[in-house]
Coordinates of C-alpha atoms and ligand atoms in Angstrom, one line a residue:
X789 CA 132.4 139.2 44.4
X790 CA 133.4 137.4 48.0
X791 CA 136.7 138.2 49.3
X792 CA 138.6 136.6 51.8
X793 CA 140.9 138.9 54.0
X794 CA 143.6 138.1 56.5
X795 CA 145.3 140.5 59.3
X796 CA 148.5 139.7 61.1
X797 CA 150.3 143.0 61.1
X798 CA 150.5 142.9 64.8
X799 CA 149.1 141.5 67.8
X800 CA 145.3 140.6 66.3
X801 CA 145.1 137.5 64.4
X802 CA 142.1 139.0 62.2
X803 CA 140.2 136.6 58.6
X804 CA 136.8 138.3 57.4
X805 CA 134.5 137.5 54.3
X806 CA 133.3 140.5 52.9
X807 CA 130.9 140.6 49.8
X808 CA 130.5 143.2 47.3
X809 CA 126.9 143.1 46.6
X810 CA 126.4 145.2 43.8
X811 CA 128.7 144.5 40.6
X812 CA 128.7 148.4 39.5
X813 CA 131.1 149.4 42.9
X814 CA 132.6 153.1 41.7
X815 CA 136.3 153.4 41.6
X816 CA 136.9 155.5 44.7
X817 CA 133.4 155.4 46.0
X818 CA 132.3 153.0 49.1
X819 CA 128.9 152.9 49.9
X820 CA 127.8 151.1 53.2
X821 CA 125.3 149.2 51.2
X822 CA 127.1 147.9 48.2
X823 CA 129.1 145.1 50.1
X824 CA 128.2 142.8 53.2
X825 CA 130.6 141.6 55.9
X826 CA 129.8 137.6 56.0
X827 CA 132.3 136.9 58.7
X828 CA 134.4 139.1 61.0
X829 CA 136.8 137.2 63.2
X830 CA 139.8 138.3 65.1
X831 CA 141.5 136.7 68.3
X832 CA 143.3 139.0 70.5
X833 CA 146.6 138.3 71.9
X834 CA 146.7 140.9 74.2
X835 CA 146.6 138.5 77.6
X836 CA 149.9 136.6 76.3
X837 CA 151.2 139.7 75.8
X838 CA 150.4 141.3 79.1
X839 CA 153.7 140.3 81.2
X840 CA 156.1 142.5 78.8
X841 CA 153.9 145.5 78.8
X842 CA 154.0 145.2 74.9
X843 CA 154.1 143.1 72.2
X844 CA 156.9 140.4 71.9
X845 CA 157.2 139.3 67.9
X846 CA 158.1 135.9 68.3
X847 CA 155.3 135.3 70.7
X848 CA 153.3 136.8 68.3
X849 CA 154.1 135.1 65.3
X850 CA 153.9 131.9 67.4
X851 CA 150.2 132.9 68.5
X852 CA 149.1 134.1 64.7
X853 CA 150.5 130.3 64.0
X854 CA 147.9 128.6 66.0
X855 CA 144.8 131.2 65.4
X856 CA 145.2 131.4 61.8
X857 CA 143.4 128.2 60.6
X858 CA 140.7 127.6 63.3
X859 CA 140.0 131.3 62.3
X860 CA 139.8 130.4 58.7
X861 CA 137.0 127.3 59.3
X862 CA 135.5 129.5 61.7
X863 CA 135.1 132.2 59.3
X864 CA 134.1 130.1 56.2
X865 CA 131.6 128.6 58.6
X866 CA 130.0 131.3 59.8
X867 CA 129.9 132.8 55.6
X868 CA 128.5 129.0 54.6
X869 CA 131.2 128.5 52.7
X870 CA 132.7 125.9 54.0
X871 CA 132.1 122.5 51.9
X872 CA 133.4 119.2 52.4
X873 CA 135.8 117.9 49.5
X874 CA 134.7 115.0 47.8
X875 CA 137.5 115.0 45.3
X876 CA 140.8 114.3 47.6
X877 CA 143.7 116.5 47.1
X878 CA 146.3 117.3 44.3
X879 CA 149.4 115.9 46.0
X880 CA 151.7 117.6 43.7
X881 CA 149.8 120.8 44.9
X882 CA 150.4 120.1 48.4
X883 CA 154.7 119.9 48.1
X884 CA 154.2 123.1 46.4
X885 CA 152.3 124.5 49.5
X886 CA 154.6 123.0 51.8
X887 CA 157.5 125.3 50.0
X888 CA 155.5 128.1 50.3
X889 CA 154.8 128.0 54.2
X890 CA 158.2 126.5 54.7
X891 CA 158.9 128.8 57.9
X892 CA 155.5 128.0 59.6
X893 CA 155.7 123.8 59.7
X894 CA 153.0 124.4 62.4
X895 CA 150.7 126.3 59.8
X896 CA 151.4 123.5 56.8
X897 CA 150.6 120.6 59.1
X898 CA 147.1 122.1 59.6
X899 CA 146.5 123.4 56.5
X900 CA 146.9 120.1 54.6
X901 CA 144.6 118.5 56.7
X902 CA 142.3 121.3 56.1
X903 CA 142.7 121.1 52.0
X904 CA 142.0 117.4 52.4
X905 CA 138.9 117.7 54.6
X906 CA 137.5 120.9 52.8
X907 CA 136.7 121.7 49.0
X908 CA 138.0 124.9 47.2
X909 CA 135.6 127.5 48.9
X910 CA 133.6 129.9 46.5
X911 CA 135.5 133.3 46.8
X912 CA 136.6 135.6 44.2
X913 CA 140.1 137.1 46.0
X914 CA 142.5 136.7 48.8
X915 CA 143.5 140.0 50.5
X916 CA 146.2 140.2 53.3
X917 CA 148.2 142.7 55.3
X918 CA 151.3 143.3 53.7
X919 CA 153.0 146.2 55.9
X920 CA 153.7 148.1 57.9
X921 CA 153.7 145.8 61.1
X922 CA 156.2 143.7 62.7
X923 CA 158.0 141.3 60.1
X924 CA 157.6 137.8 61.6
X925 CA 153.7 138.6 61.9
X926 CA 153.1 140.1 58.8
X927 CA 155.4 137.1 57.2
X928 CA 152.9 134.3 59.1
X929 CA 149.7 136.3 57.1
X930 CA 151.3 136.5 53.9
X931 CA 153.0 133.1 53.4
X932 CA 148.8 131.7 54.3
X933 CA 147.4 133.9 51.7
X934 CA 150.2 132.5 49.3
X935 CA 149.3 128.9 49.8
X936 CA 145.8 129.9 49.8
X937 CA 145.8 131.8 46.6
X938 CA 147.9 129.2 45.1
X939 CA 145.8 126.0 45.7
X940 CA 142.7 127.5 45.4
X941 CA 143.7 129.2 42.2
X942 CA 142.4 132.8 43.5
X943 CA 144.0 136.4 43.1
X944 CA 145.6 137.8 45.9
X945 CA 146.2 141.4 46.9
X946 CA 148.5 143.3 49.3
X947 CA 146.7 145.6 51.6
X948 CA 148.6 148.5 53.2
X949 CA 147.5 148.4 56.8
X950 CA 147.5 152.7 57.2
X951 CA 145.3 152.8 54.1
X952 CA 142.9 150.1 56.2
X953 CA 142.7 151.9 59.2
X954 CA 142.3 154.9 57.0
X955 CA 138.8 153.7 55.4
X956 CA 137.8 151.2 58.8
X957 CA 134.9 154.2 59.0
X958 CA 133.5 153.7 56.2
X959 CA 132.7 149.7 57.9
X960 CA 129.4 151.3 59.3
X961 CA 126.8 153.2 58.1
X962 CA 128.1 157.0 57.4
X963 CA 127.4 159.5 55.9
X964 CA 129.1 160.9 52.4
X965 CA 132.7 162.0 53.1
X966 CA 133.8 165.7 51.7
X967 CA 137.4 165.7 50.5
X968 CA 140.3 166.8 50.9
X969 CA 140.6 165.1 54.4
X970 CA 143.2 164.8 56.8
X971 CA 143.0 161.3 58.1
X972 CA 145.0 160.6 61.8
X973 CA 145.7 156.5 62.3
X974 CA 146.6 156.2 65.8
X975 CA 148.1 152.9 66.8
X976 CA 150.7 150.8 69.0
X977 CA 153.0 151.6 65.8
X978 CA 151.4 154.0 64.2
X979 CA 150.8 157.8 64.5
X980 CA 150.7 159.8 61.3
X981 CA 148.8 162.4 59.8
X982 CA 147.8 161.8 56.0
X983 CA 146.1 164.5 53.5
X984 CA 143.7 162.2 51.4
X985 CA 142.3 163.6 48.0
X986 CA 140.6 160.9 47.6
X987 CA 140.1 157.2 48.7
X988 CA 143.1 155.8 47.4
X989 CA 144.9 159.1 46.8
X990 CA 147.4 159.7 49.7
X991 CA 150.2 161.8 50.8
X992 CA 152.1 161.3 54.4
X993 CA 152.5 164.7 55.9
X994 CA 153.3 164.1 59.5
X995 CA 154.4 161.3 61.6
X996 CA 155.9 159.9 64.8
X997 CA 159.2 160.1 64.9
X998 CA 159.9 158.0 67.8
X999 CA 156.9 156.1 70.4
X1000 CA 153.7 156.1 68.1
X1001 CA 150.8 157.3 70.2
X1002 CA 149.6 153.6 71.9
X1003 CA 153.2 152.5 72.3
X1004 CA 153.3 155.9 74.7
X1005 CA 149.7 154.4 77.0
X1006 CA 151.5 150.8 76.9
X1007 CA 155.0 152.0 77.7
X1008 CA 153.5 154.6 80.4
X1009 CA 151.2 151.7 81.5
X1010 CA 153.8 149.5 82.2
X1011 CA 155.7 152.2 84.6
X1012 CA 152.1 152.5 86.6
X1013 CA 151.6 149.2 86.8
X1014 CA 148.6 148.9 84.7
X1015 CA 149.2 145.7 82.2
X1016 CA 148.8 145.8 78.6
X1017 CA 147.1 147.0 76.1
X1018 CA 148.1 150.6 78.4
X1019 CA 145.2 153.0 76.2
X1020 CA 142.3 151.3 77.8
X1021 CA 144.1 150.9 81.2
X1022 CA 145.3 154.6 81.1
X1023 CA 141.3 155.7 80.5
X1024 CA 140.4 153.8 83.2
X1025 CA 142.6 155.1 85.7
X1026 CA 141.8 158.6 84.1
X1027 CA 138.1 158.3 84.3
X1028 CA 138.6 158.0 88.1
X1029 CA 140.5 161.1 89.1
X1030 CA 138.2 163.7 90.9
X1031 CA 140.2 166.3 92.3
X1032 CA 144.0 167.1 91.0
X1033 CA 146.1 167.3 94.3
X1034 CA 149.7 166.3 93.4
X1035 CA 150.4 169.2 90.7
X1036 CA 151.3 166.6 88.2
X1037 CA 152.1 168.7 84.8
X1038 CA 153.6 166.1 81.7
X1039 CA 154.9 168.1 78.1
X1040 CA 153.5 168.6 75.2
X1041 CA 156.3 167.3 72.8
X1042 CA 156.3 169.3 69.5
X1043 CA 153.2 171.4 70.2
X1044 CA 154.4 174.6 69.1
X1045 CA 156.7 172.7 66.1
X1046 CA 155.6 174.5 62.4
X1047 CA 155.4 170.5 60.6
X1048 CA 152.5 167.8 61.5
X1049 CA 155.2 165.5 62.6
X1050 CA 155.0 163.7 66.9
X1051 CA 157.2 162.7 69.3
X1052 CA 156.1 160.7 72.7
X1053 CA 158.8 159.1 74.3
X1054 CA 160.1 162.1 76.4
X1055 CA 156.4 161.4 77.9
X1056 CA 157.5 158.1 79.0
X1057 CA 160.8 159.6 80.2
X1058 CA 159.0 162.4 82.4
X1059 CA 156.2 159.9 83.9
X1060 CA 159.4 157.8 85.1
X1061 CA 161.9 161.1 86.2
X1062 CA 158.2 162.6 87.9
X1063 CA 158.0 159.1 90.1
X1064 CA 161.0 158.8 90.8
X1065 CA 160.7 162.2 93.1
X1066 CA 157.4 161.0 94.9
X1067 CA 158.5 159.8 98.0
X1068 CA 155.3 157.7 98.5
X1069 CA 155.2 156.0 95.1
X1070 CA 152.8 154.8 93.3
X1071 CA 149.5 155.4 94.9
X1072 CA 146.4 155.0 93.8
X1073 CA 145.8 158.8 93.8
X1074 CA 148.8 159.3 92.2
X1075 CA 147.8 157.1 89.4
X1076 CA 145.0 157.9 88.3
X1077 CA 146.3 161.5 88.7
X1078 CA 149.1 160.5 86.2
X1079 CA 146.8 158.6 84.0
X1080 CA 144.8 161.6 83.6
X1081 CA 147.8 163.9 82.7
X1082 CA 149.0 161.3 80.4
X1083 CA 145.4 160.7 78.5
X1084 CA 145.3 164.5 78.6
X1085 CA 149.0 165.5 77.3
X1086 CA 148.6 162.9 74.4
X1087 CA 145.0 164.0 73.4
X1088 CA 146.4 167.5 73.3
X1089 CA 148.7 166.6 71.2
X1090 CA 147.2 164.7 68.3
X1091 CA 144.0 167.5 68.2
X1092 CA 146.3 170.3 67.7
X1093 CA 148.2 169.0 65.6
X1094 CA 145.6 167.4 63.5
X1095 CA 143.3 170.0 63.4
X1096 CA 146.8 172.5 62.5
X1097 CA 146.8 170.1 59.4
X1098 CA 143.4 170.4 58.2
X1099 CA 143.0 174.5 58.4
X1100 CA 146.2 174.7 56.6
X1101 CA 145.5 172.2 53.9
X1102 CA 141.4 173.3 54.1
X1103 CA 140.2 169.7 55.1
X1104 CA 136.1 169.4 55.1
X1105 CA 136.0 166.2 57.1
X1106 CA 139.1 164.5 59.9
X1107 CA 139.4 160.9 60.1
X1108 CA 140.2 158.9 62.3
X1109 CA 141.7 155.5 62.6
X1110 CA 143.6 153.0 64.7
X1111 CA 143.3 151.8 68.0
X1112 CA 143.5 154.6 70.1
X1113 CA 140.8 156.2 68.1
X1114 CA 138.7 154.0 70.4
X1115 CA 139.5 156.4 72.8
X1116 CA 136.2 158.1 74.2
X1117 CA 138.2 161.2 75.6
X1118 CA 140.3 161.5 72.5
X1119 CA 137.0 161.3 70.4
X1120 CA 134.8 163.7 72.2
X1121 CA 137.7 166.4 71.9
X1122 CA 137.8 165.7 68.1
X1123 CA 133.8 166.0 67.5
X1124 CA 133.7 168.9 69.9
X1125 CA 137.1 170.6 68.2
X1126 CA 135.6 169.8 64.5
X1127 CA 132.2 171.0 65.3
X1128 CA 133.3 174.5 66.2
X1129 CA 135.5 174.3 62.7
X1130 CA 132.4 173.6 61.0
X1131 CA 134.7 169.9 59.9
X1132 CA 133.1 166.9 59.5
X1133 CA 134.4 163.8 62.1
X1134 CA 134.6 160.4 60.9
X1135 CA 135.5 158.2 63.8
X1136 CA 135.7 154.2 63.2
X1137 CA 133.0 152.0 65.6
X1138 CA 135.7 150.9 68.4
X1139 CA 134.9 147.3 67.0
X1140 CA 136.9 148.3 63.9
X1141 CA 139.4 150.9 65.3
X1142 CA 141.9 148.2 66.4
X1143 CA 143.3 145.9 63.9
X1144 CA 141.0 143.5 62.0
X1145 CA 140.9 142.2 58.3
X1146 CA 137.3 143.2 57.6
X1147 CA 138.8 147.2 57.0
X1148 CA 141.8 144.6 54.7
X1149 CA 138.9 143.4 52.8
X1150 CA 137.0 146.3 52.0
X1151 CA 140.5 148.3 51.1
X1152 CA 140.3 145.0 48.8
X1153 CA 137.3 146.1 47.2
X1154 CA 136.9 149.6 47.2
X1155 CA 140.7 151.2 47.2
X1156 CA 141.0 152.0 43.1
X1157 CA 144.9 151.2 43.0
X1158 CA 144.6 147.8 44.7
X1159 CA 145.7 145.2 41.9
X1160 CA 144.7 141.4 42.0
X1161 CA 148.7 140.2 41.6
X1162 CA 150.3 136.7 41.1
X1163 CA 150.5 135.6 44.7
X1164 CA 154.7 135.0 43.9
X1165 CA 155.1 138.7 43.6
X1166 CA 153.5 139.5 47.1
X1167 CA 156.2 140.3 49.7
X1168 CA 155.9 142.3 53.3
X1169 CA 156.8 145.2 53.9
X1170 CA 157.2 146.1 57.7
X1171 CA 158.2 149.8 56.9
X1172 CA 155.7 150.4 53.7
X1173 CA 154.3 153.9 53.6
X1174 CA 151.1 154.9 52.3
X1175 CA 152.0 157.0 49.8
X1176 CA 154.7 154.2 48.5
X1177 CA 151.8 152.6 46.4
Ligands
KG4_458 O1 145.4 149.4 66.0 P1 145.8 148.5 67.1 O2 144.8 147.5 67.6 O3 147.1 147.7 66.8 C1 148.3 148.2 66.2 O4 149.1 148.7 67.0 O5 148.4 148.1 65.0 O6 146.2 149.5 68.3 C2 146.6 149.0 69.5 C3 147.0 150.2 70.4 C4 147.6 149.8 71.8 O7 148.7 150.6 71.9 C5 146.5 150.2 72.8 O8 147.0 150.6 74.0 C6 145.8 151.3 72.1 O9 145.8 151.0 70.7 N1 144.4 151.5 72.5 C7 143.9 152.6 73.2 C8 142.6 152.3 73.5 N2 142.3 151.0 73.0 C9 143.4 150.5 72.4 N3 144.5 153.7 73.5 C10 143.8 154.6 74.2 N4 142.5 154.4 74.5 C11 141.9 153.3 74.2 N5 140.6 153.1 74.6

C-alpha cells in the first residue's frame, strides 16, 4: 500500500510517499520495518518569513501555492512514480477540479497542466493535514488532496497534526514503546501535554494557554534581534554564554500550578520590561546572557511539568514531538530527567521534529481510527484537538 501525504499546517510545505511493506500492519502497532519512506520533501519558508519575526498566513498560503506542485513531481520522481499520460485528460474531470481548488487559481493552473502531462500515479491513499494550523494554509493542503483524490479516484484521509507529531519517533528505528505515555508536542503553535494509552488512544491533559513554547523563542528572538525561526537562534546565542555577569533571572510561569497546563507570554513581557532597564542595550553579552535564561526558563518549564504528568499518571516512556523538540538542551534534560525516573525517552530525529508529511503519512497508516473518507467530507479544522477524533 503507497500513500501519498501532504503538510501545510504552517510554515513547511511538506508531500512524502510512504509504503507499507508488509500487508499484515497491526492495528495500533508500527514497526520501523513494515513501511518505507519513498520520498520525503518539504520546503521551508522560514527566510520569507524572517522580516516579521513569525509567520504571516497570507504569505504562507501564497508560498504553500507555489511549492505544492513542484513538490508533488519532485516527490513522485524521486518514488518512480511518476508516468507520462498517454491517454489525455477527462475534460469534464478537470471543471470539476477547477471547482474544487477554486480559491487557489494559482494551484489549478499548474495542476491541469500536470494531469495532462502525467498519468494517474500508482498509490493507494491521499493523506493531508487537516488541523490544527493556520486556516488559509491548512485550506491550500486540503483543497490539493481534494482534487487529487478526486481525479485520481483514490481515498483520502484527514490527519490531525498533534497525533503526527505525536508518532514522528516512531519515523526511525526505535525501540518497542511501553504505554501509558505522556507524549509533549512542542511547536510555534503548539504546546500540550497528552496521556496516550495507546497509538491512537488520546486524552489532552495540559496545554498552553497563551504563546505555545516556539512562538515564546520566535517572539523573544525578535526583541533580541535574532530573526526567525527564534529556537535555533536562541540556542545559538545560549550555547555562547560563559560566565553569567548581568544577574539576568526570567519566571517560571505556572511552575508550581497543580494542572499540566503552560503559559509563556509573561516571558516575552519580562525579556522586554528586563531591557528596557539596561542602560547599554542590547549587547552581545547581554544576549546571549538572555538567550541563555530564556532556553533555560522554558526548558524548566516543559520538564517539570511533563515529568509532573507522567509520575502522576505512572507513564513508562515520555515523548516527544514538534519543533522545539529538536532542541539539544531541551533533549539532554529530558533523557537525563527520565533516566533517573527509570522512563523511557522517545525523542523524534530533528529531521522529523519540525513539520513534514512523512509523520502525516505514517499517522495514515498505522493510527487505527484513521478512516479512508469520501474526499467531499474532508474539511480543516484550525482548532481540532486530539482527542476530538
Ligand atoms: O513544528 P514546527 O516546525 O512548526 C509548527 O509550529 O507547527 O515548529 C516550529 C517552531 C518554531 O517556533 C521554532 O522556533 C522552533 O520550532 N524550533 C526550535 C528549534 N528548532 C525549531 N526551538 C528551540 N530549539 C530549536 N533547536
Amino acid at each position: 500500500m503507497i500513500i501519498l501525504a501532504i503538510e501545510t499546517s504552517c510554515d513547511d510545505t511538506g508531500i512524502s510517499i510512504i509504503k507499507l511493506q508488509s500487508s499484515k500492519k497491526k492495528r495500533g502497532q508500527i514497526n520501523f520495518s513494515d513501511f518505507e519512506i519513498l520520498s520525503d520533501c518539504v520546503s521551508s519558508q522560514a527566510e520569507i518569513h524572517s522580516p516579521y519575526g513569525g509567520v504571516f498566513p497570507a504569505l504562507a498560503k501564497r508560498e504553500h501555492q507555489k511549492a505544492l506542485l513542484p513538490l508533488l513531481i519532485k516527490s513522485l520522481k524521486n518514488s518512480k512514480l511518476l508516468k507520462e499520460n498517454k491517454k489525455g485528460v477527462d475534460n469534464k474531470k478537470i471543471l470539476r477540479v477547477q471547482k474544487i481548488l477554486k480559491r487557489n487559481p494559482e494551484i489549478f493552473k499548474g495542476l491541469k497542466e500536470f494531469l495532462k502531462k502525467y498519468s494517474v500515479p500508482e498509490i493507494n491513499g491521499i493523506a493531508v493535514t487537516v488541523g490544527p494550523g493556520l486556516e488559509p494554509c491548512l485550506y491550500t493542503g486540503v483543497n490539493l488532496a481534494k482534487a487529487l483524490s478526486f481525479y485520481w479516484n483514490v481515498p483520502l484521509s484527514g490527519i490531525n497534526h498533534i497525533e503526527a507529531h505525536v508518532l514522528s519517533s516512531w519515523l526511525s528505528p526505535i525501540e518497542k514503546i511501553e504505554f501509558p505515555a505522556i507524549a509533549l508536542v512542542v511547536s510555534g503553535g503548539n504546546t500540550q501535554i497528552i496521556l496516550m494509552e495507546n497509538i491512537g488512544k488520546y486524552k489532552l491533559i495540559g496545554e498552553t494557554r497563551d504563546d505555545a513554547a516556539g512562538e515564546c523563542f520566535d517572539k523573544t528572538a525578535r526583541i533580541l534581534g535574532l530573526g526567525y525561526p527564534g529556537g535555533p537562534a536562541i540556542h545559538k546565542e545560549a550555547k555562547k554564554r560563559k560566565k553569567a555577569v548581568l544577574g539576568i533571572t526570567l519566571p517560571r510561569p505556572m511552575f508550581y500550578d497543580k494542572n499540566y497546563d503552560f503559559s509563556f507570554s509573561g516571558l516575552k513581557t519580562a525579556v522586554l520590561y528586563d531591557l528596557k532597564k539596561r542602560k547599554e542595550g542590547k549587547t552581545p553579552q547581554y544576549v546571549e546572557e538572555m538567550s541563555y535564561e530564556i532556553e533555560r526558563a522554558i526548558i524548566d518549564v516543559l520538564t517539570h511539568k511533563t515529568l509532573k504528568a507522567a509520575e502522576d499518571f505512572k507513564a513508562k516512556s515520555i515523548i516527544l514531538g514538534g519543533g522545539v523538540s529538536a532542541n539539544k538542551e531541551l533533549a539532554k534534560e529530558f533523557k537525563k530527567r527520565c533516566k533517573e525516573k527509570k522512563i523511557n525517552c522517545i525523542i523524534p530525529l530533528s529531521k522529523f521534529s519540525g513539520d513534514n508529511a512523512s509523520m502525516v503519512g505514517l499517522t495514515a497508516l498505522f493510527s487505527p481510527h484513521i478512516k479512508k473518507t469520501a474526499w467531499q467530507k474532508i474539511k480543516p479544522s484550525s482548532n481540532l484537538k486530539i482527542n476530538e477524533q
